Amino acid sequence: MGHYLKKVFLIAAKDLRIEFRSKEKIYSMMLFSLLVMVIFNFAFEPGAEYIKDVAPGILWVAFIFAASLGLSRSFVLEKEEDCMQGLMLSPLDRSGIYLGKVIGNFIFTMMIELVSLPFFAIFFNLSLTAALPPLMIVIVLATFGFIAVGTLFSALSVGIRGGDMILPLLLFPMQVPVIISAVKSTGMIMAGSGIETYSQWLKLLIAFDIIFFMASFVIFEYLIEE
Amino acid sequence: MKEKLKDALALATAVLVVSALYMVFIYAPTEANMGNIQRIFYFHVSFAWTGFVAFFGTFAGSIMYLIRKKRCWDILAVSSAEIGIAFCLVVLTTGPIWARPVWGAWWTWDPRLVTFLILTFMFVAYMIVRGAIEEETKRGRFSAVIGIIAFLNVPLTYVANVMWRTIHPDVIRPDKVDLDPRMIHALFMSMSAITLLYVILLLWRMDLEGMRDRVAELKKKIMEEA
Amino acid sequence: MIEVSRLWKSYGPVDALRGIDLKIEKGEFLTVFGPNGAGKSTLLKILSTIIRPTSGKVITDGIDISSANEDARRRIGVISHKAFLYGNLSAKENLLFFGRLYDVPDLEKRIEELLAEVGLAHRANDMVRTFSRGMLQRLTIARAIIHNPAIILLDEPYTGLDQHAARMLTNLLKKLHTEDKTIVMTTHDITNGLEISDRIVIQILGKIVFEDRSANQTVESFERVYFEKVGEGK
């Protein structure tokens, strides 16, 4: 077990090292996330009061779009020199490859989200300091669910011609429960409500995370093995 | 013998559909509040129920395919998915036709309606993925993964949408319909008719897919001999 | 020793392998020739546990590899025309990554030795994406043998190599051969393939159609046999 986890983290660390080195993905995801916030802003009257009501939605659209951009590249890395085969040859259970990629994608996406968050606060003139601890719980739960399914679909789409175009078609409908829960609880947290008002949303996020992490963990092997 | 059985089933379907039409339009009384438009409900509900069954067929076929790797399960999965999409389109068309006069809007974000919409999106993506993969076993594996994950998402999407609605209490809900026994008979009849329609369409569609395989096989033989 | 019996692999209606029987002795170098689409890569991928066969068995030293257990994989090293290396990691980082996946003891020292052996010691800290095709292939060999596998499988290793790089590959393979490793290679390259192997087979349309000791054949005689067999298969 310790051996297994050590190798899982090895894969995640390898991914992070590569991404931090090329930086291409960091910049693209970061910029994309900010662009979504800015562009969406133009859909509303300048200075309108209701912007506070729609802000959580904009935040999550920005996060989800940026995360899917990152996911679409996740397995391209393994495809270029057929590294996936190299991983499959190693004495690590195939599920370990999935787990390693999930951890790498999760850490990376969380990082992009945390860096975008202050920009969000500035653009929409919000004070997030008090809301930050509960907001973190929501971000962690929602991001994990998104990445758990997203990593599976990323491995799938990289094996299809025109896969970049297909990935969002698979990802976005899957994320409906995540988006609704995340937007609702973020809204309540920003309005200063207590945890009892949005705990049911957190429960839904936890259910999503567990169901799709387990399912993807089991299915991954069937996906990659001919 | 097998063909005869299918012919008999087709005939039974035709009889049931005609009886259902009779019961829906003549036998069942006109609903007091909504008027004749309410009659669409019999088919709407039947197609919804059967569409859901069809996607369950894809889900089950997908699981069996991943375990057994037998083409027949893939055939079941794709045939059922195609019918499911067609039936869901009926649901998504009849829904608004009913909603317009009764609720005063073509579209409402009713949890059931949204769930069906998302489900339809997912399975259209499923068909797109199938179209993008030439190799048969890979197509089977990849689409099976989507078939399973998409179906698992149904309860979560539904629950999320129900919870989402409860936060907007100003929703126009239909008045509780007091069902006349004759209405229940009509509903039961149309449900049986549409379920049987699904079964016969599925059998035909599976035959068709089998024939495609056979044609491909013959073509290959001709190529080899030439 | 590798024992392949009645190996069959179907991709839907397409049969890539149709009943392969092969016996490869410990320390033997076997080369599999065959035209494109003969199923050579499929055979190697099954031997390396990447693909599961539809039916039939592969037994290496008494272990059935279809159970695909981790110990079976530890004993196998694979070299293909794709490198299985990350362009944005240095040569050393790549070897560290794969070495750790295989729990190679005393890894740093092992990497140093290997890089010296394939003549890349001076490029250890350069990004792999800057490497030429020949250098990439040499690093691939280092990656494939980092865990000191008893069995080495090579899938078209000469693809895309120039004369010089091909010669270097041949010499490295010869060296591995003297180290008592069991080697199976697929190739189109008759000259190189014949020169380094102990035994040769021709695979066409998923079947082994010819088998001989390399010593019994010259390049000319084997070329004749090869084109005759390929012609029959068409």
XYZ file of N, CA and C in Angstrom, chain C residues 49-156:
324
model
N 2.382 -7.467 -21.699
C 1.195 -7.323 -20.825
C 0.383 -6.055 -21.070
N 0.648 -5.345 -22.168
C -0.120 -4.136 -22.455
C -1.506 -4.497 -22.989
N -1.562 -5.574 -23.759
C -2.835 -6.010 -24.346
C -3.135 -7.415 -23.836
N -4.411 -7.663 -23.599
C -4.802 -9.022 -23.224
C -5.165 -9.815 -24.469
N -4.713 -11.062 -24.569
C -5.094 -11.857 -25.734
C -6.563 -12.285 -25.659
N -7.154 -12.538 -26.831
C -8.523 -13.035 -26.850
C -8.547 -14.475 -26.348
N -7.562 -15.264 -26.817
C -7.410 -16.610 -26.263
C -5.947 -17.022 -26.417
N -5.604 -18.133 -25.804
C -4.219 -18.582 -25.840
C -3.444 -18.095 -24.635
N -2.192 -18.523 -24.554
C -1.433 -18.283 -23.328
C -0.017 -17.825 -23.607
N 0.504 -17.032 -22.715
C 1.926 -16.713 -22.735
C 2.471 -17.042 -21.347
N 3.487 -17.898 -21.318
C 4.060 -18.250 -20.016
C 5.540 -17.887 -20.026
N 5.931 -17.036 -19.081
C 7.352 -16.714 -18.977
C 7.870 -17.255 -17.659
N 8.848 -18.131 -17.764
C 9.430 -18.777 -16.582
C 8.358 -19.295 -15.640
N 7.390 -19.947 -16.216
C 6.372 -20.573 -15.384
C 5.247 -19.653 -14.943
N 5.352 -18.332 -15.217
C 4.285 -17.415 -14.810
C 3.400 -17.104 -16.015
N 2.117 -17.295 -15.856
C 1.173 -16.929 -16.912
C 1.011 -15.412 -16.894
N 1.420 -14.741 -17.966
C 1.415 -13.272 -17.898
C 0.024 -12.686 -18.066
N -0.956 -13.506 -18.481
C -2.297 -12.942 -18.640
C -2.853 -12.536 -17.276
N -2.301 -13.103 -16.204
C -2.694 -12.622 -14.878
C -2.137 -11.214 -14.684
N -1.233 -10.821 -15.611
C -0.679 -9.464 -15.656
C -0.209 -8.987 -14.296
N 0.365 -9.864 -13.537
C 0.770 -9.415 -12.209
C 2.031 -8.573 -12.288
N 2.250 -7.845 -11.224
C 3.312 -6.856 -11.240
C 4.688 -7.491 -11.362
N 4.845 -8.701 -10.836
C 6.154 -9.344 -10.924
C 6.503 -9.681 -12.365
N 5.475 -10.098 -13.130
C 5.726 -10.401 -14.540
C 6.236 -9.145 -15.243
N 5.642 -7.998 -14.921
C 6.031 -6.755 -15.598
C 7.431 -6.292 -15.219
N 7.847 -6.607 -14.010
C 9.191 -6.226 -13.573
C 10.283 -6.896 -14.387
N 9.954 -8.052 -14.970
C 10.958 -8.831 -15.682
C 11.061 -8.438 -17.155
N 10.229 -7.444 -17.567
C 10.157 -7.098 -18.986
C 10.600 -5.662 -19.219
N 11.412 -5.472 -20.256
C 11.765 -4.126 -20.690
C 11.345 -3.967 -22.145
N 10.767 -2.807 -22.485
C 10.255 -2.629 -23.841
C 10.896 -1.419 -24.530
N 11.338 -1.634 -25.753
C 11.853 -0.533 -26.570
C 11.011 -0.497 -27.834
N 10.400 0.650 -28.125
C 9.659 0.723 -29.379
C 10.171 1.930 -30.147
N 9.571 2.233 -31.288
C 10.038 3.408 -32.015
C 9.521 4.678 -31.351
N 8.551 4.528 -30.428
C 8.184 5.651 -29.570
C 8.997 5.539 -28.293
N 9.386 6.695 -27.725
C 10.386 6.661 -26.658
C 9.837 6.335 -25.267
N 8.548 6.634 -25.004
C 7.989 6.576 -23.640
C 8.780 7.504 -22.718
N 9.198 8.655 -23.225
C 9.956 9.599 -22.410
C 9.265 10.961 -22.490
N 9.435 11.755 -21.434
C 8.790 13.067 -21.389
C 9.736 14.146 -21.901
N 9.296 14.889 -22.912
C 10.129 15.908 -23.535
C 10.540 17.014 -22.584
N 9.660 17.353 -21.636
C 9.951 18.459 -20.741
C 10.613 18.033 -19.439
N 11.154 16.814 -19.430
C 11.993 16.396 -18.312
C 13.384 16.132 -18.884
N 14.398 16.280 -18.048
C 15.757 15.994 -18.527
C 15.942 14.485 -18.624
N 17.028 14.081 -19.275
C 17.320 12.650 -19.422
C 17.361 11.987 -18.049
N 18.033 12.657 -17.129
C 18.177 12.082 -15.804
C 16.830 12.002 -15.068
N 16.049 13.072 -15.195
C 14.738 13.071 -14.523
C 13.841 11.962 -15.057
N 13.889 11.743 -16.370
C 13.114 10.661 -16.958
C 13.526 9.320 -16.366
N 14.837 9.104 -16.292
C 15.318 7.827 -15.766
C 15.002 7.692 -14.275
N 15.076 8.803 -13.551
C 14.718 8.766 -12.125
C 13.257 8.356 -11.964
N 12.402 8.949 -12.812
C 10.971 8.652 -12.731
C 10.706 7.167 -12.979
N 11.241 6.655 -14.097
C 10.958 5.256 -14.407
C 11.665 4.308 -13.440
N 12.873 4.693 -13.024
C 13.589 3.867 -12.054
C 12.806 3.731 -10.757
N 12.209 4.815 -10.312
C 11.440 4.766 -9.056
C 10.174 3.946 -9.223
N 9.570 4.020 -10.425
C 8.372 3.205 -10.664
C 8.708 1.719 -10.512
N 9.960 1.360 -10.855
C 10.364 -0.052 -10.762
C 11.110 -0.358 -9.465
N 11.157 0.592 -8.537
C 11.883 0.426 -7.275
C 13.328 -0.027 -7.489
N 14.022 0.599 -8.417
C 15.410 0.206 -8.672
C 16.287 0.632 -7.497
N 17.043 -0.297 -6.919
C 17.896 0.087 -5.787
C 19.120 0.874 -6.274
N 19.624 1.734 -5.435
C 20.835 2.498 -5.747
C 20.705 3.213 -7.091
N 19.597 3.920 -7.229
C 19.178 4.433 -8.540
C 20.157 5.426 -9.151
N 20.630 6.377 -8.334
C 21.512 7.418 -8.878
C 22.719 6.805 -9.583
N 23.303 5.804 -8.928
C 24.490 5.171 -9.482
C 24.141 4.421 -10.765
N 23.030 3.735 -10.718
C 22.574 2.971 -11.883
C 22.368 3.907 -13.089
N 21.793 5.082 -12.828
C 21.541 6.025 -13.918
C 22.848 6.531 -14.504
N 23.780 6.825 -13.627
C 25.090 7.287 -14.085
C 25.727 6.266 -15.020
N 25.719 5.000 -14.576
C 26.297 3.925 -15.386
C 25.609 3.824 -16.735
N 24.257 3.830 -16.682
C 23.493 3.650 -17.911
C 23.747 4.776 -18.897
N 23.741 6.010 -18.393
C 23.951 7.153 -19.284
C 25.332 7.087 -19.922
N 26.321 6.628 -19.143
C 27.656 6.480 -19.700
C 27.638 5.399 -20.780
N 26.931 4.334 -20.491
C 26.893 3.200 -21.408
C 26.285 3.583 -22.762
N 25.224 4.398 -22.749
C 24.594 4.777 -24.018
C 25.182 6.084 -24.556
N 26.237 6.552 -23.924
C 26.949 7.727 -24.429
C 26.202 9.030 -24.269
N 25.441 9.169 -23.179
C 24.686 10.404 -22.989
C 25.023 11.085 -21.672
N 26.128 10.659 -21.047
C 26.472 11.201 -19.737
C 26.551 12.723 -19.765
N 27.075 13.270 -20.857
C 27.245 14.723 -20.931
C 25.925 15.448 -21.187
N 24.864 14.721 -21.536
C 23.578 15.370 -21.787
C 22.560 15.080 -20.678
N 23.030 14.541 -19.554
C 22.135 14.066 -18.500
C 21.105 15.105 -18.071
N 21.507 16.384 -18.036
C 20.592 17.398 -17.512
C 19.884 18.203 -18.592
N 20.023 17.738 -19.842
C 19.318 18.439 -20.929
C 17.922 17.876 -21.101
N 17.019 18.772 -21.514
C 15.638 18.347 -21.753
C 15.605 17.357 -22.911
N 14.792 16.337 -22.752
C 14.739 15.293 -23.762
C 14.230 15.830 -25.112
N 13.415 16.895 -25.059
C 12.874 17.407 -26.327
C 13.955 17.987 -27.238
N 15.142 18.271 -26.662
C 16.223 18.800 -27.495
C 17.049 17.688 -28.141
N 16.730 16.433 -27.851
C 17.542 15.312 -28.332
C 17.250 14.988 -29.798
N 18.281 14.501 -30.490
C 18.070 14.011 -31.855
C 17.419 12.626 -31.778
N 16.926 12.158 -32.902
C 16.256 10.856 -32.945
C 17.172 9.746 -32.406
N 18.432 9.797 -32.810
C 19.375 8.759 -32.379
C 19.626 8.799 -30.880
N 19.778 10.012 -30.356
C 20.005 10.148 -28.905
C 18.777 9.679 -28.131
N 17.620 10.019 -28.673
C 16.364 9.634 -28.029
C 16.284 8.114 -27.943
N 16.675 7.459 -29.042
C 16.599 6.006 -29.053
C 17.581 5.398 -28.051
N 18.739 6.022 -27.908
C 19.709 5.498 -26.935
C 19.196 5.672 -25.509
N 18.569 6.820 -25.263
C 17.997 7.039 -23.932
C 16.846 6.057 -23.686
N 16.119 5.751 -24.756
C 15.026 4.779 -24.648
C 15.556 3.428 -24.177
N 16.725 3.071 -24.705
C 17.311 1.793 -24.288
C 17.662 1.846 -22.806
N 18.253 2.960 -22.392
C 18.578 3.106 -20.968
C 17.320 2.991 -20.119
N 16.249 3.630 -20.566
C 14.991 3.577 -19.827
C 14.459 2.145 -19.754
N 14.578 1.431 -20.862
C 13.996 0.092 -20.921
C 14.749 -0.917 -20.059
N 16.052 -0.689 -19.849
C 16.815 -1.694 -19.083
C 17.170 -1.206 -17.682
N 16.567 -0.087 -17.283
C 16.947 0.495 -15.986
C 16.688 -0.474 -14.830
N 15.668 -1.281 -14.937
C 15.339 -2.212 -13.856
C 15.943 -3.586 -14.123
N 16.904 -3.639 -15.055
C 17.619 -4.868 -15.352
C 16.690 -6.044 -15.670
N 15.853 -5.900 -16.666
C 14.879 -6.956 -16.961
C 15.531 -8.156 -17.622
N 14.954 -9.311 -17.410
C 15.486 -10.536 -18.006
C 15.033 -10.668 -19.457
N 13.903 -10.048 -19.768
C 13.346 -10.137 -21.115
C 13.298 -8.742 -21.726
N 13.791 -8.611 -22.947
C 13.713 -7.319 -23.616
C 12.920 -7.481 -24.907
N 11.935 -6.627 -25.075
C 11.088 -6.697 -26.262
C 11.306 -5.426 -27.079
N 11.574 -5.600 -28.371
C 11.838 -4.427 -29.216
C 10.861 -4.398 -30.377
N 10.127 -3.291 -30.469
C 9.133 -3.164 -31.535
C 9.634 -2.155 -32.565
N 10.092 -2.631 -33.703
C 10.579 -1.774 -34.786
C 11.563 -0.727 -34.273
